[in-house]
Amino acid sequence: MRGAWTTTRVRDAEDRLLRRVPSARLMRRAAYGVAVEAAVMLRAHTGGTSGRRVVLLVGAGNNGGDALWAGAFLRRRGVDVTALLLAPGRAHPEGLAALRRTGGRVVEVGDHDEVTAVAPRLAAADLAVDGIVGISASGPLRPVAAEVVSRLSCPVLAVDLPSGVDPDTGAVPGPAVRATATVTFGARKPLHLLGPGSEHVGELRVVDIGLGPELGEPDLRALDRHDVGLGWPVPGPADDKYTQGVVGVAAGSSVFPGAAVLATGAAVAATSGMVRYAGPAADAVRSTWPEVVVTGSVEDAGRVQAWAAGPGIGVGETGRRVLEQVLAAGLPTCLDADAITLLARHEELWDLHDPDTTWVLTPHEGEFTRLAGEVGTDRVDAVRRAARRFRCVVLLKGNTTVVADPDGHVLVNRSTSSWVSTAGSGDVLTGMIGALLASGAEPALAAAWAASAHELAGELAARGAPIGASALVPSVSEAIRVLRRSAGLLP
Ligand SMILES: NC(=O)C1=CN([C@@H]2O[C@H](COP(=O)(O)OP(=O)(O)OC[C@H]3O[C@@H](n4cnc5c(N)ncnc54)[C@H](O)[C@@H]3O)[C@@H](O)[C@H]2O)[C@@H](O)CC1
Ligand SMILES: Nc1ncnc2c1ncn2[C@@H]1O[C@H](COP(=O)(O)OP(=O)(O)O)[C@@H](O)[C@H]1O
Ligand SMILES: [K+]
């Protein structure tokens, strides 16, 4: 599990640390970490450090200060260092003096002509260190910085974060550095784990600067495959089909039986408990998944420990009746697709929400907007607020899946591929979450585990070529196997 802290929290922690440790020492610790990583990269890419050419891209603040101090350390190893001051007159004075003392070159690059003048140096660089902007960043790279960055053809080491990426959301609103590696200090920031910005980070190294004791609980966490594999429920010696949890699936309609087949199949694959299907797509479900106990209505379904409801039930009267019956059961429930639209349209459905049972809502952006308003650029904040407001676990779908519980805890899952971005794949996710809820898994974890296994199932099914959602279902078992192997539970 990897935690991340917002920039506000990092600054607060830094303020507390600064009462004990002088700021110059802190910056030198940070810069030393950058210099060590720069030397590793130089050796990897050029076979050595002495005489290799490093350009420092230096902005107006402490992030530039880190780069300048790192440059001073590198000079002592014989590296040829040139600092390009992108905010001339505002570069960190002590860092600048340190670099000059060690014989580093300093060039002001404040406009287009000055960029042109340094073009040969940029083209010849073995490594660039991005100290343009750090946690005080706002907006994309400014035009001169963007032009400098666009002229680089060498590996780039980002200081704290790739400049141009929003630190708290991972948004990339315009030109941004694409780093080969990033050295961050004391704590990951949200951009290191989520959003398109996380793809700009490259290899991430967290350098200890003594911040740990001041940090407290992270603002968000990313589960690793290891965590998911460790938690995934499997049958034990004392288990039977009932003890592992029975999930009811209320999905699909006679016109759209596909959602029922996908959600039910995914529930069958996700755990070894029992699956009941209740609804008008009974024939299709029965003929595809003979192990499922099928009834025509929720009322007749029999006992279950959790429900997965919504995909394909429709948003008219029939769908609404189905949803009412599911919600009235007062059980942990995964609510997706039409169920979310119905909840957005009919406020009175919320009266069926017993505050002690957890609903897991799994909207895509459109459904989220219907329910809680625009997502905006800060997805974590939007999901956290919705979870608080509705007293539900909310899972927002997308390349980075964000899960929040009503107490403000956030789990994120950034996908390494996008194969599951295909029609019907949300129905598969619903079935998986339902099965995990029935097994007794903690609801936010159930949602995050399912997102991780779902994405992996997509990767395994696709093997490099597009797939439909039906192909995901048989890959769910293989995905769980891979996750359990990552946790050391399988050879
Ligand atoms: N505070 C501390 O104790 C420590 C801070 N450290 C470094 O300090 C950094 C934060 O430094 P600062 O708060 O001075 O601020 P930054 O260096 O992040 O930014 C400096 C200034 O750049 C400008 N700026 C904002 N967005 C920009 C953009 N898109 N393009 C160009 N300029 C932009 C703003 O005027 C901003 O104040 C961290 O990221 C880290 O690298 C480290 O030295 C570790 C210790
Ligand atoms: N670009 C993407 N990369 C990775 N996963 C994605 C991407 N876009 C969507 N997804 C995932 O694909 C699934 C789509 O679900 P959903 O929108 O409900 O589709 P449907 O309603 O057709 O079943 C979700 O699990 C979502 O997180
Ligand atoms: K940076």
mmCIF file of C-alpha atoms and ligand atoms in Angstrom, residues 63 130 133 159 161 163, ligand 3:
data_model
loop_
_atom_site.group_PDB
_atom_site.id
_atom_site.type_symbol
_atom_site.label_atom_id
_atom_site.label_comp_id
_atom_site.label_asym_id
_atom_site.label_seq_id
_atom_site.Cartn_x
_atom_site.Cartn_y
_atom_site.Cartn_z
ATOM 1 C CA ASN A 63 12.360 23.518 -6.207
ATOM 2 C CA ASP A 130 13.769 19.668 -13.734
ATOM 3 C CA VAL A 133 8.450 24.227 -10.133
ATOM 4 C CA VAL A 159 12.808 17.291 -8.620
ATOM 5 C CA LEU A 161 7.426 16.300 -9.406
ATOM 6 C CA SER A 163 6.762 20.514 -13.698
HETATM 7 K K K B 3 10.038 19.932 -10.708
#
